[in-house]
Amino acid sequence: MNVRAHMSMLFHLDKCIGCHTCSVACKNLWTDRKGAEYMWWNNVETIPGAGYPTQWQDQQRYRGGWEWDGETLRLRLHSKAGGLMKLFYNPALPELDNYYEPFTFRYQDLFNAPAGDDQPTAIPISKITGEPMEIKTGPNWDDDLGGSNTYAWNDQNFANLPETVRVQMQELERVVFNYLPRICNHCLNPACVAACPSGAIYKRAEDGVVLVNENKCRAWRMCIAACPYKKVYYNWSTGKSEKCILCFPRLETGQATACAHSCVGRIRYLGVLLYDADRLPQTAMVRDGELIDAHRDVILDPFDPQVIEAARANGIEDSWISAAQDSPAYKFVKLWKLALPLHPEYRTIPMMYYIPPLSPIVSVIEEELYRLDVSEDIRDFELFDRVEAARIPIQYLANLFSAGNGTIIEAIIRKLLAVRIYMRRKTVDGVIDEKTLALLEEAGTNAEEVEAIYKLTTQPNMADAFVIPQYHRESAIEAWNDPLVHKGETGLGYIQPPHRGE
Amino acid sequence: MIWDTIFFAILPYIALTLAIAVTIYRSIYRPFTVSSLSSQLLERKKLYWGSISFHYGIILVLLGHLLALLLPRGLLLWNAVPIRLYLLELTGLALGIWALAGLSILLWRRLSEKRVRAVTTPMDLVVLIIVIISALTGVLIATLYRFGTSWFTVIFTPYILSLFVFQPKVNLVAPLPWLIKLHVINFFIMLAVFPFSRLIHIITYPLGYLVRPWQIVIKNREVQGTSKLLHPQGE
């Protein structure tokens, strides 16, 4: 057993209101620079939708992630020799228009325009060329199903849904959407690291953050195509790759990441997961339907004495082990089995997790009146017995979060519904009857667990939601340098601005 | 002639010194500036036709030059049969034209594409012009002064080797036509510009990728105990 610790984030999709505050916090902190204007290390996209960059899930086009043929695991992008042959031109690389051309407006025109009959306008200016441009697309162009004929109905995750379901979803009465916040997944088997010819990208052992060493990056740009989530970006100005750094300077000083800290809906949780690095091959190389089980297996129980011993042997501090025991990520992912990784079939073993969203209550039109779709024989109008009738098709969620395995999604949805039904009985009716307890059992849970899920879902305070252990940077410094020498060095020396080379 | 001495006995050493010293300095102290500065994100169609043609053309032509330098006898033996000589000459010429065509597309792209122009520095144009002169004179020499694959081995192979033993045989290159001299002088200028420009990305070609493991994990913190052994502070 080779125990390593990982800082993971959890997104409770039911709570996301799609306000993009996370994206703005991230942009203001990290990507508000020349060459980075078009980058959104954190973005929130509407599902169903085309996403950002457009159609990023189309791996036939972008060739991201890994392929498993039953025996060997291969990068979908290239073999090592093949990658070196494609350095001069990488056919799978997205171009700027797949994201959007960043723009601003010439605001001075509003003040400097000569007096006239018309209102002056501020014309859009390209942030790249500095010249006037026509805006064709922009960040979140398809927000809230905008332009859904072009975007949402071409969502890759509809691919194996029956035609009837797809047609239904386009009807105004059945139309449904949700939000999907996305950051770098800081994968355990990152395709970007594997694809980098320079070896500039690496995974930090102590918390699993995947980082680009920009001093080693040579702009071969294979990482950008290889990342199936398209979360590595090319800075066209400096000629270097950049990506989400999980706000490690904040984590190291005990603060939550900017996106999590600013989250209005408080959908984000941060916590440590312990995993077994020796089991990674078994986790990535199983059939699609078994990926989630394998993924849950690689995460270790932080209360298991053997695990604790192995963790200590690997140099994981006790503060990290106790953080792993308190981790909301551990509870939602492993204990309650409610949270799933995004697109596990890319086999990068992503370490950011999502709790799938519940659907709005189904209604029907009868005599031109909207009615809840409830009949006598149904126990609850949440459709506990008919999750397949949910407005977000189970198969659609399965395509996103469980490599197409619908039974995993159904179990999660039923458990989430059980929490709702139980709490409604408790707070509205005031009594928990036998029927409700039977329903909990059917959902594979019990009253105690339901209460715990309810509490962590609805009422977490900051210390519950963000369990950030001490990073002990001092010991990292000690490993490299004499602390007294280091103390004398800080604040001195020349700083080289990250400017484009000649 | 004094100019021959300057260009063929002094310039090469200045260029080589700059190339080596500045490359080492830049790699160690200014690593952030070392990049191939790809602009594929900004424009891809013209790059496809330009970059692939240029890179593969020029790499093969350069390998040909290297072959003539390292294996002059082998090359002469190969060229002893006329059909093989014609085949080699034609291949070299075709590759040169391929590279030149790619370069022209790249120059056209750099000047015509607004987005690419936005990231173009004066040095980018200097590099393009030097490389174009190199490819153009090379193609012209291959057409006008035929069978370079043979005469290179008796003129340039000894000349270049003489540079490495610090006894430059200027008399070998002095009587050559000006076009060939230009090709050589231009190469020395390219060598001098190399460490100051994006040309430096040539030496970062990542051959190490072939042998490294797929995944890279870096441990910032040593395993407890070993770090104490490595740094016995307070002892």
XYZ file of C-alpha atoms in Angstrom:
737
model
C 0.000 0.000 0.000
C 1.438 3.327 -1.116
C -0.717 5.930 0.622
C -0.795 9.470 -0.710
C -2.947 12.416 0.242
C -5.000 14.448 -2.189
C -6.785 17.761 -1.871
C -10.159 17.286 -3.519
C -13.087 19.529 -4.225
C -16.704 18.543 -4.242
C -19.494 20.284 -6.134
C -23.067 19.881 -4.907
C -24.822 20.531 -8.205
C -28.275 20.873 -6.640
C -27.058 23.978 -4.870
C -25.394 25.669 -7.862
C -27.333 28.743 -8.984
C -25.101 29.478 -11.975
C -24.045 32.935 -10.803
C -20.447 32.623 -12.061
C -19.044 34.263 -8.936
C -16.438 31.486 -8.741
C -15.314 32.191 -12.304
C -14.992 35.897 -11.617
C -13.092 35.368 -8.362
C -10.701 33.057 -10.191
C -10.298 35.413 -13.126
C -9.570 38.410 -10.925
C -7.002 36.462 -8.974
C -5.167 34.487 -11.656
C -6.041 35.132 -15.288
C -6.527 38.866 -15.508
C -3.356 39.206 -17.592
C -2.273 39.653 -21.170
C -2.484 36.340 -23.011
C -4.760 34.867 -20.360
C -7.898 36.872 -21.114
C -9.645 33.992 -22.815
C -8.768 31.464 -20.087
C -11.296 30.396 -17.489
C -9.480 28.091 -15.096
C -12.862 27.917 -13.408
C -15.919 28.080 -15.611
C -19.577 27.270 -15.127
C -21.395 25.821 -18.072
C -25.038 25.052 -18.653
C -25.874 21.400 -19.165
C -27.134 20.400 -21.644
C -24.830 22.619 -23.635
C -21.764 22.772 -25.808
C -19.478 23.816 -22.963
C -16.201 25.672 -22.996
C -14.288 25.332 -25.212
C -17.127 24.459 -27.578
C -17.756 20.708 -27.726
C -14.844 19.919 -25.416
C -16.304 16.481 -24.791
C -15.853 15.509 -28.448
C -12.737 13.378 -28.103
C -12.857 12.348 -31.745
C -11.968 15.948 -32.484
C -9.720 16.873 -29.535
C -8.275 13.448 -28.721
C -8.096 13.991 -24.960
C -7.716 11.399 -22.220
C -6.746 7.735 -22.332
C -7.951 4.754 -24.326
C -8.103 1.242 -22.926
C -8.385 -1.625 -25.376
C -8.703 -4.319 -22.721
C -4.959 -4.761 -22.372
C -3.002 -1.538 -22.576
C -3.791 2.015 -21.650
C -2.826 4.515 -24.355
C -2.966 8.256 -24.644
C -5.636 9.024 -27.194
C -3.492 11.882 -28.485
C -0.252 10.182 -29.430
C 2.431 7.610 -28.775
C 5.710 9.062 -27.549
C 7.404 8.918 -30.949
C 4.217 10.058 -32.664
C 4.049 13.049 -30.338
C 7.547 14.142 -31.302
C 6.568 13.918 -34.980
C 3.619 16.233 -34.385
C 5.475 19.007 -32.547
C 5.424 21.315 -35.567
C 1.690 21.110 -35.957
C -0.696 19.462 -33.550
C -3.912 18.616 -35.419
C -5.911 18.022 -32.227
C -5.156 21.423 -30.694
C -8.201 23.667 -30.284
C -7.866 27.100 -31.844
C -8.798 30.399 -30.282
C -12.219 30.450 -31.956
C -13.113 27.196 -30.162
C -12.879 29.285 -26.976
C -13.633 32.842 -28.118
C -11.686 35.912 -29.117
C -11.320 38.028 -25.959
C -12.677 41.558 -26.287
C -13.220 44.796 -24.479
C -15.014 47.980 -25.507
C -13.647 51.363 -26.488
C -15.271 53.174 -23.602
C -13.548 56.508 -24.268
C -15.786 56.858 -27.318
C -18.721 57.385 -24.966
C -17.036 60.492 -23.587
C -15.082 61.753 -26.581
C -17.761 61.442 -29.266
C -18.708 64.794 -30.793
C -22.198 66.082 -30.066
C -24.745 64.489 -32.406
C -28.273 63.196 -32.798
C -27.398 59.626 -31.840
C -26.190 58.095 -28.617
C -22.482 57.310 -28.848
C -21.616 53.638 -28.667
C -18.574 51.824 -27.359
C -17.436 49.486 -30.122
C -15.892 46.103 -29.279
C -12.103 45.858 -29.493
C -10.143 42.620 -29.726
C -7.862 42.041 -26.750
C -5.422 40.331 -29.095
C -5.108 42.617 -32.105
C -6.398 45.774 -30.427
C -8.550 46.417 -33.493
C -12.331 46.677 -33.779
C -13.931 43.268 -34.116
C -17.268 41.619 -34.546
C -18.173 39.551 -31.500
C -19.207 36.108 -32.708
C -19.093 34.277 -29.403
C -18.047 34.866 -25.827
C -17.832 33.266 -22.418
C -21.041 31.408 -21.542
C -22.563 32.221 -24.916
C -25.058 29.385 -24.372
C -25.769 30.209 -20.732
C -29.223 29.060 -19.553
C -29.840 27.229 -22.839
C -29.302 30.346 -24.966
C -29.215 29.321 -28.629
C -30.094 25.793 -27.636
C -30.769 24.671 -31.204
C -27.099 25.203 -31.955
C -25.604 24.378 -28.592
C -27.653 22.323 -26.148
C -29.170 19.866 -28.615
C -25.716 19.082 -29.951
C -24.502 18.099 -26.490
C -22.234 15.037 -26.788
C -23.933 13.399 -23.809
C -27.160 12.995 -25.756
C -25.413 10.600 -28.107
C -26.917 7.336 -26.837
C -30.261 8.700 -25.646
C -33.399 7.494 -27.466
C -34.700 9.908 -30.088
C -38.028 10.187 -28.219
C -36.291 11.415 -25.062
C -34.275 13.933 -27.020
C -37.366 15.302 -28.721
C -39.158 15.510 -25.368
C -36.311 17.462 -23.839
C -36.708 20.114 -26.504
C -40.368 20.677 -25.639
C -40.927 23.816 -23.664
C -42.800 21.989 -20.893
C -40.050 19.469 -20.384
C -37.051 21.640 -20.979
C -34.554 21.393 -18.149
C -31.062 22.588 -17.449
C -28.478 22.605 -14.745
C -25.083 24.088 -14.112
C -21.740 22.365 -14.203
C -18.870 24.278 -12.590
C -15.547 22.971 -13.834
C -11.973 23.426 -12.701
C -8.908 21.307 -13.360
C -9.637 17.829 -12.021
C -6.072 17.346 -10.729
C -6.282 13.758 -11.959
C -4.409 10.806 -10.516
C -3.509 9.676 -14.033
C -3.236 13.068 -15.725
C -3.105 12.953 -19.524
C -1.528 16.426 -19.643
C 1.488 15.238 -17.636
C 1.845 12.151 -19.808
C 1.594 14.153 -23.024
C 4.107 16.884 -22.150
C 7.243 16.210 -24.210
C 9.336 18.550 -22.048
C 8.232 16.945 -18.794
C 7.225 20.381 -17.553
C 3.944 19.291 -15.924
C 3.987 17.321 -12.707
C 1.834 16.248 -9.809
C 2.787 17.381 -6.326
C 3.014 14.339 -4.105
C 1.873 16.044 -0.905
C -1.538 17.272 -2.056
C -1.897 16.063 -5.640
C -2.039 19.480 -7.283
C -1.020 19.253 -10.949
C 1.237 22.158 -11.915
C 3.060 23.449 -14.978
C 6.708 24.379 -14.465
C 6.735 27.354 -16.815
C 10.514 27.469 -16.812
C 10.506 24.039 -18.443
C 7.503 24.562 -20.722
C 8.571 24.935 -24.368
C 5.148 25.527 -25.907
C 4.892 22.119 -27.597
C 1.224 22.461 -26.432
C 0.437 18.726 -26.317
C -1.060 19.106 -22.834
C -3.812 21.326 -24.196
C -5.070 18.658 -26.555
C -4.346 15.746 -24.209
C -6.415 17.078 -21.300
C -9.896 15.651 -21.971
C -11.435 18.438 -19.877
C -9.573 21.151 -21.847
C -8.333 22.678 -18.612
C -4.788 23.443 -19.718
C -4.563 26.687 -21.650
C -1.940 28.230 -23.895
C -0.898 31.767 -23.082
C -0.439 33.194 -26.579
C 1.533 36.119 -25.214
C 4.164 34.435 -23.029
C 4.258 31.215 -25.069
C 3.673 28.990 -22.032
C 0.924 26.669 -20.839
C -1.131 27.571 -17.806
C -3.731 25.834 -15.740
C -5.681 25.870 -12.490
C -3.262 25.640 -9.563
C -6.009 24.798 -7.038
C -5.049 28.132 -5.409
C -2.133 26.355 -3.712
C -0.750 29.609 -2.279
C -4.103 30.014 -0.510
C -4.311 26.373 0.599
C -0.800 26.544 2.002
C -1.853 29.436 4.180
C -5.008 27.728 5.357
C -7.481 29.498 3.098
C -10.016 27.863 0.810
C -9.505 28.219 -2.947
C -10.878 31.462 -4.391
C -13.675 29.674 -6.252
C -14.807 27.739 -3.177
C -14.435 30.689 -0.849
C -16.530 32.989 -3.034
C -19.236 30.431 -3.832
C -22.602 32.049 -3.267
C -24.613 28.832 -3.208
C -21.996 27.220 -0.965
C -21.955 24.270 -3.292
C -18.243 23.615 -2.863
C -16.495 21.494 -0.286
C -12.772 20.960 0.145
C -11.235 17.966 1.814
C -8.391 15.491 1.883
C -8.713 12.035 0.386
C -6.194 9.286 1.046
C -5.597 6.999 -1.899
C -3.489 3.998 -2.744
C -1.047 4.905 -5.517
C -0.235 1.206 -6.049
C -3.798 0.531 -7.160
C -3.935 3.165 -9.887
C -3.452 0.705 -12.775
C -6.433 -1.376 -11.555
C -8.460 1.820 -11.315
C -7.855 3.038 -14.844
C -7.925 -0.334 -16.575
C -11.388 -1.758 -16.026
C -14.478 -1.862 -18.188
C -16.566 1.327 -18.424
C -19.336 0.009 -16.190
C -16.919 -0.839 -13.374
C -14.968 2.416 -13.419
C -16.869 4.033 -10.561
C -16.509 1.028 -8.267
C -12.791 0.884 -9.017
C -12.535 4.630 -8.403
C -14.235 4.280 -5.003
C -11.890 1.410 -4.162
C -8.718 3.427 -4.734
C -9.817 5.869 -2.024
C -8.803 4.553 1.385
C -10.586 4.560 4.724
C -8.718 7.105 6.883
C -9.954 5.370 10.058
C -8.394 2.018 9.127
C -5.339 1.501 11.409
C -3.409 -0.149 8.572
C -4.042 2.833 6.322
C -2.966 5.244 9.054
C 0.224 3.304 9.609
C 1.026 3.201 5.897
C 0.237 6.908 5.595
C 2.629 7.762 8.412
C 5.291 5.577 6.822
C 4.887 7.633 3.655
C 5.505 10.872 5.538
C 1.895 12.054 5.723
C 1.527 14.178 8.844
C -1.079 13.403 11.497
C -2.819 16.691 10.756
C -3.455 15.417 7.234
C -4.732 12.079 8.471
C -7.184 13.734 10.850
C -8.194 16.132 8.053
C -8.882 13.085 5.898
C -11.100 11.716 8.673
C -13.091 14.955 8.820
C -13.075 15.399 5.053
C -16.437 16.213 3.459
C -15.002 14.739 0.261
C -14.452 11.405 1.970
C -17.978 11.408 3.373
C -19.738 12.261 0.113
C -17.553 10.175 -2.182
C -16.708 7.049 -0.234
C -18.923 6.835 2.837
C -22.260 7.961 1.418
C -21.410 7.185 -2.236
C -23.221 10.281 -3.426
C -20.466 12.086 -5.348
C -18.998 11.019 -8.681
C -16.104 12.173 -10.852
C -16.792 13.884 -14.179
C -16.388 11.612 -17.211
C -14.514 8.733 -15.556
C -14.370 7.047 -18.979
C -11.513 9.365 -19.926
C -9.550 7.219 -17.442
C -7.520 10.078 -16.029
C -8.985 9.271 -12.563
C -10.214 12.824 -11.903
C -10.207 13.911 -8.246
C -12.911 16.578 -8.254
C -16.374 15.236 -7.498
C -19.957 16.063 -8.322
C -23.186 15.250 -6.568
C -25.650 14.788 -9.458
C -28.599 17.171 -9.534
C -32.192 16.207 -8.823
C -34.822 17.042 -11.392
C -37.707 19.455 -11.065
C -40.979 17.749 -10.208
C -42.659 16.359 -13.307
C -45.871 17.986 -14.346
C -48.339 17.270 -17.109
C -50.824 19.404 -18.994
C -54.425 18.356 -18.498
C -57.141 20.463 -19.994
C -54.622 23.240 -20.448
C -53.744 23.243 -16.752
C -50.414 22.240 -15.325
C -50.705 19.435 -12.815
C -48.163 17.484 -10.863
C -47.693 14.085 -12.407
C -48.892 12.203 -9.343
C -51.235 9.286 -9.293
C -52.717 7.320 -6.407
C -50.260 4.456 -6.477
C -47.195 6.678 -6.240
C -45.859 7.099 -2.752
C -44.353 10.523 -3.174
C -44.504 13.279 -5.731
C -40.717 13.298 -5.893
C -41.051 10.193 -8.068
C -38.990 8.014 -5.757
C -40.388 4.938 -7.488
C -39.991 6.294 -10.960
C -36.606 7.960 -11.123
C -36.524 7.031 -14.795
C -39.279 9.606 -15.345
C -37.083 12.411 -14.006
C -36.847 15.385 -16.305
C -33.087 15.063 -16.513
C -32.769 11.604 -18.063
C -30.798 9.187 -15.892
C -28.817 8.124 -18.936
C -27.752 11.724 -19.565
C -26.360 12.030 -16.038
C -24.777 8.604 -16.389
C -22.990 9.757 -19.529
C -21.576 12.667 -17.537
C -20.675 11.065 -14.234
C -20.560 7.285 -14.408
C -19.346 6.278 -17.872
C -22.906 5.409 -18.884
C -23.730 3.211 -15.883
C -27.288 4.263 -15.038
C -27.737 2.069 -11.962
C -25.111 4.110 -10.074
C -26.947 7.338 -10.854
C -30.311 5.821 -9.921
C -28.984 4.741 -6.518
C -27.667 8.250 -5.860
C -30.852 9.975 -6.988
C -32.967 7.676 -4.820
C -30.759 8.340 -1.824
C -30.949 12.099 -2.350
C -34.741 11.820 -2.708
C -34.880 9.717 0.448
C -33.132 12.532 2.326
C -35.698 15.008 1.024
C -38.699 12.827 1.765
C -37.428 11.930 5.220
C -36.747 15.542 6.154
C -40.104 16.661 4.774
C -41.912 14.045 6.875
C -39.891 15.109 9.880
C -40.282 18.865 9.588
C -43.667 19.187 7.868
C -45.600 16.158 9.123
C -43.672 15.882 12.369
C -43.683 12.094 12.399
C -41.505 9.464 10.805
C -43.716 6.519 10.016
C -42.783 2.935 9.156
C -43.369 3.638 5.487
C -40.694 6.318 5.465
C -38.179 4.131 7.242
C -38.909 1.366 4.740
C -38.289 3.888 1.986
C -34.932 4.794 3.519
C -33.985 1.145 3.617
C -34.987 0.788 0.000
C -32.656 3.675 -0.816
C -29.860 1.876 0.988
C -29.591 4.320 3.842
C -30.812 4.872 7.384
C -32.112 7.732 9.528
C -28.730 8.475 11.050
C -26.966 8.724 7.704
C -29.782 10.791 6.226
C -29.534 13.300 9.076
C -25.784 13.555 8.542
C -26.193 14.057 4.790
C -28.861 16.664 5.431
C -26.674 18.528 7.902
C -23.574 18.604 5.714
C -25.645 19.508 2.655
C -27.681 22.336 4.091
C -25.942 23.705 7.155
C -22.195 23.348 6.853
C -20.208 26.164 8.358
C -16.872 27.099 6.880
C -14.930 24.621 9.024
C -17.226 21.763 7.941
C -17.117 22.604 4.253
C -13.411 23.411 3.946
C -11.264 21.003 5.932
C -7.802 22.267 5.055
C -4.905 20.740 6.966
C -1.697 22.520 7.831
C 0.680 22.373 4.903
C 3.870 22.484 6.953
C 5.731 24.500 4.373
C 8.482 24.876 6.927
C 9.370 21.207 6.582
C 9.382 21.545 2.799
C 11.865 24.372 3.147
C 13.940 22.336 5.576
C 14.127 19.543 3.034
C 15.864 21.813 0.543
C 17.617 24.468 2.509
C 18.865 25.482 5.925
C 15.944 27.435 7.458
C 18.258 30.201 8.641
C 19.768 30.538 5.172
C 16.275 30.537 3.693
C 15.167 33.257 6.072
C 18.070 35.399 4.952
C 17.252 34.820 1.306
C 13.599 35.735 1.282
C 12.777 39.127 -0.124
C 16.088 39.419 -1.908
C 17.204 38.612 -5.416
C 16.033 39.604 -8.851
C 12.513 38.929 -9.956
C 12.153 38.133 -13.618
C 8.816 39.258 -14.990
C 7.137 36.488 -16.988
C 7.578 38.201 -20.339
C 7.534 36.627 -23.763
C 10.984 35.515 -24.948
C 12.436 36.656 -28.272
C 41.586 39.363 -48.903
C 40.872 40.941 -45.577
C 37.096 40.387 -45.937
C 37.570 36.683 -46.445
C 39.581 36.539 -43.233
C 36.919 38.460 -41.327
C 34.024 36.395 -42.649
C 35.593 32.954 -42.704
C 38.235 33.027 -39.984
C 36.932 35.489 -37.375
C 33.139 35.604 -37.742
C 32.711 31.848 -37.199
C 34.432 32.033 -33.836
C 32.464 35.067 -32.697
C 29.240 33.328 -33.747
C 30.116 30.038 -32.094
C 31.208 31.721 -28.855
C 27.968 33.682 -28.704
C 25.918 30.603 -29.542
C 27.446 28.517 -26.779
C 27.883 31.107 -24.026
C 24.572 32.894 -24.404
C 22.657 29.631 -24.813
C 24.077 28.350 -21.545
C 23.390 31.646 -19.789
C 19.840 31.866 -21.089
C 19.012 28.240 -20.304
C 20.152 28.620 -16.710
C 19.261 32.192 -15.804
C 16.407 33.060 -18.170
C 14.605 29.736 -18.649
C 11.178 31.374 -18.847
C 12.138 33.067 -22.110
C 13.029 29.761 -23.775
C 10.025 28.648 -25.777
C 9.107 27.661 -29.313
C 6.505 30.463 -29.075
C 3.921 28.500 -31.010
C 1.121 30.587 -32.501
C -1.041 27.655 -33.543
C -3.732 28.756 -31.101
C -4.125 32.006 -33.036
C -4.043 30.609 -36.576
C -3.894 27.018 -37.753
C -4.678 26.646 -41.464
C -1.676 28.469 -42.898
C 0.512 27.086 -40.122
C -0.380 23.578 -41.247
C 0.969 24.172 -44.756
C 3.880 26.357 -43.626
C 5.207 24.793 -40.451
C 5.182 21.137 -41.471
C 6.793 21.829 -44.870
C 9.439 24.104 -43.440
C 10.405 22.013 -40.424
C 10.610 18.656 -42.154
C 12.293 20.153 -45.223
C 14.942 22.016 -43.265
C 15.623 19.183 -40.813
C 16.301 16.724 -43.640
C 18.458 19.247 -45.529
C 20.473 19.972 -42.387
C 20.925 16.247 -41.788
C 22.242 16.053 -45.352
C 24.831 18.761 -44.573
C 25.794 16.883 -41.414
C 26.165 13.656 -43.384
C 28.547 15.339 -45.820
C 30.547 16.650 -42.900
C 30.814 13.372 -41.035
C 30.949 10.836 -43.862
C 32.585 12.589 -46.848
C 34.095 9.375 -48.221
C 30.870 7.470 -48.001
C 29.088 10.276 -49.823
C 31.695 10.330 -52.604
C 31.404 6.565 -52.986
C 27.622 6.871 -53.246
C 27.987 9.640 -55.823
C 30.385 7.539 -57.915
C 27.409 6.071 -59.782
C 25.710 8.859 -61.797
C 22.148 7.730 -61.192
C 22.708 7.771 -57.438
C 24.297 11.226 -57.677
C 21.302 12.595 -59.623
C 18.903 10.993 -57.184
C 20.625 12.550 -54.161
C 20.938 15.974 -55.800
C 17.300 15.968 -56.823
C 16.150 14.857 -53.387
C 18.175 17.615 -51.729
C 16.851 20.215 -54.128
C 13.275 19.066 -53.651
C 13.603 19.194 -49.866
C 15.134 22.663 -50.102
C 12.283 23.902 -52.256
C 9.802 22.291 -49.868
C 11.365 24.136 -46.927
C 11.472 27.387 -48.897
C 7.821 27.047 -49.850
C 6.931 26.448 -46.207
C 8.935 29.484 -45.169
C 7.187 31.675 -47.694
C 3.841 30.574 -46.302
C 5.059 31.274 -42.770
C 6.237 34.786 -43.737
C 2.989 35.474 -45.567
C 1.076 34.208 -42.512
C 3.058 36.373 -40.132
C 2.385 39.490 -42.185
C -1.200 38.869 -43.249
C -2.816 37.368 -40.147
C -3.802 40.106 -37.717
C -3.673 37.824 -34.688
C -0.243 36.482 -35.564
C 1.027 40.001 -36.265
C -0.046 40.928 -32.732
C 2.498 38.508 -31.253
C 5.241 39.217 -33.799
C 8.423 40.797 -32.456
C 11.131 42.387 -34.640
C 13.329 39.408 -33.810
C 10.747 37.053 -35.328
C 11.130 38.882 -38.638
C 14.929 38.892 -38.370
C 14.845 35.138 -37.860
C 12.474 34.616 -40.775
C 14.623 36.741 -43.112
C 17.840 34.980 -42.123
C 16.268 31.554 -42.600
C 14.739 32.571 -45.918
C 18.113 33.846 -47.188
C 19.607 30.553 -46.093
C 17.008 28.435 -47.877
C 16.897 30.632 -50.983
C 20.672 30.727 -51.486
C 20.763 27.002 -50.777
C 18.215 26.241 -53.481
C 19.958 28.583 -55.949
C 23.343 26.983 -55.256
C 21.844 23.539 -55.775
C 20.567 24.675 -59.196
C 23.442 26.894 -60.403
C 26.473 25.105 -58.971
C 25.468 21.523 -59.379
C 26.719 18.433 -57.578
C 27.244 20.166 -54.276
C 26.877 16.786 -52.619
C 30.275 16.020 -54.112
C 32.138 19.338 -53.979
C 30.953 20.025 -50.413
C 33.062 17.096 -49.254
C 36.258 18.506 -50.727
C 35.705 22.185 -49.879
C 33.488 22.545 -46.842
C 34.233 19.347 -44.973
C 37.946 20.250 -44.642
C 37.114 23.928 -44.074
C 34.675 23.235 -41.222
C 37.012 20.686 -39.657
C 39.839 23.248 -39.888
C 37.658 25.661 -37.897
C 37.414 23.135 -35.094
C 41.203 22.775 -34.825
C 41.603 26.587 -34.869
C 43.509 26.654 -38.172
C 40.848 27.991 -40.531
C 41.671 27.197 -44.150
C 40.307 30.404 -45.630
C 41.991 29.667 -48.933
C 39.491 26.833 -49.512
C 36.455 29.125 -49.483
C 38.035 32.361 -50.757
C 37.728 31.548 -54.481
C 34.062 30.452 -54.258
C 31.296 32.406 -56.045
C 29.637 35.117 -53.948
C 26.345 33.211 -53.710
C 27.968 30.329 -51.898
C 29.888 32.745 -49.676
C 26.641 34.492 -48.809
C 25.106 31.152 -47.845
C 27.998 30.460 -45.482
C 28.205 33.955 -43.969
C 24.448 33.907 -43.463
C 24.825 30.655 -41.566
C 27.362 32.216 -39.210
C 25.007 35.151 -38.626
C 22.236 32.668 -37.882
C 24.497 30.994 -35.368
C 25.164 34.338 -33.679
C 21.443 35.210 -33.592
C 20.506 31.714 -32.409
C 20.759 32.240 -28.617
C 19.040 35.646 -28.756
C 16.048 34.452 -30.722
C 13.371 31.775 -30.782
C 15.831 29.632 -32.751
C 17.018 28.432 -29.351
C 14.026 26.110 -29.257
C 15.915 23.806 -31.658
C 18.121 22.489 -28.857
C 15.135 21.923 -26.581
C 13.691 19.299 -28.936
C 12.435 16.888 -26.264
C 14.111 13.595 -27.122
C 14.050 12.738 -23.417
C 10.307 12.201 -23.801
C 11.033 8.859 -25.455
C 12.632 7.436 -22.326
C 10.898 9.139 -19.428
C 7.999 7.494 -17.551
C 4.518 8.721 -18.462
C 3.726 10.249 -15.111
C 5.811 12.688 -13.057
C 5.233 13.052 -9.328
C 7.455 15.432 -7.379
C 7.804 15.143 -3.643
C 8.428 18.520 -2.132
C 8.706 17.150 1.352
C 11.141 14.355 2.044
C 9.947 11.349 3.988
C 10.324 12.197 7.652
C 13.558 10.894 9.040
C 15.437 10.952 5.755
C 15.195 14.727 5.629
C 16.756 14.864 9.067
C 19.550 12.621 7.903
C 20.196 14.828 4.917
C 20.131 18.017 6.941
C 21.400 17.346 10.425
C 20.539 20.754 11.803
C 21.539 21.614 15.335
C 24.179 18.949 15.418
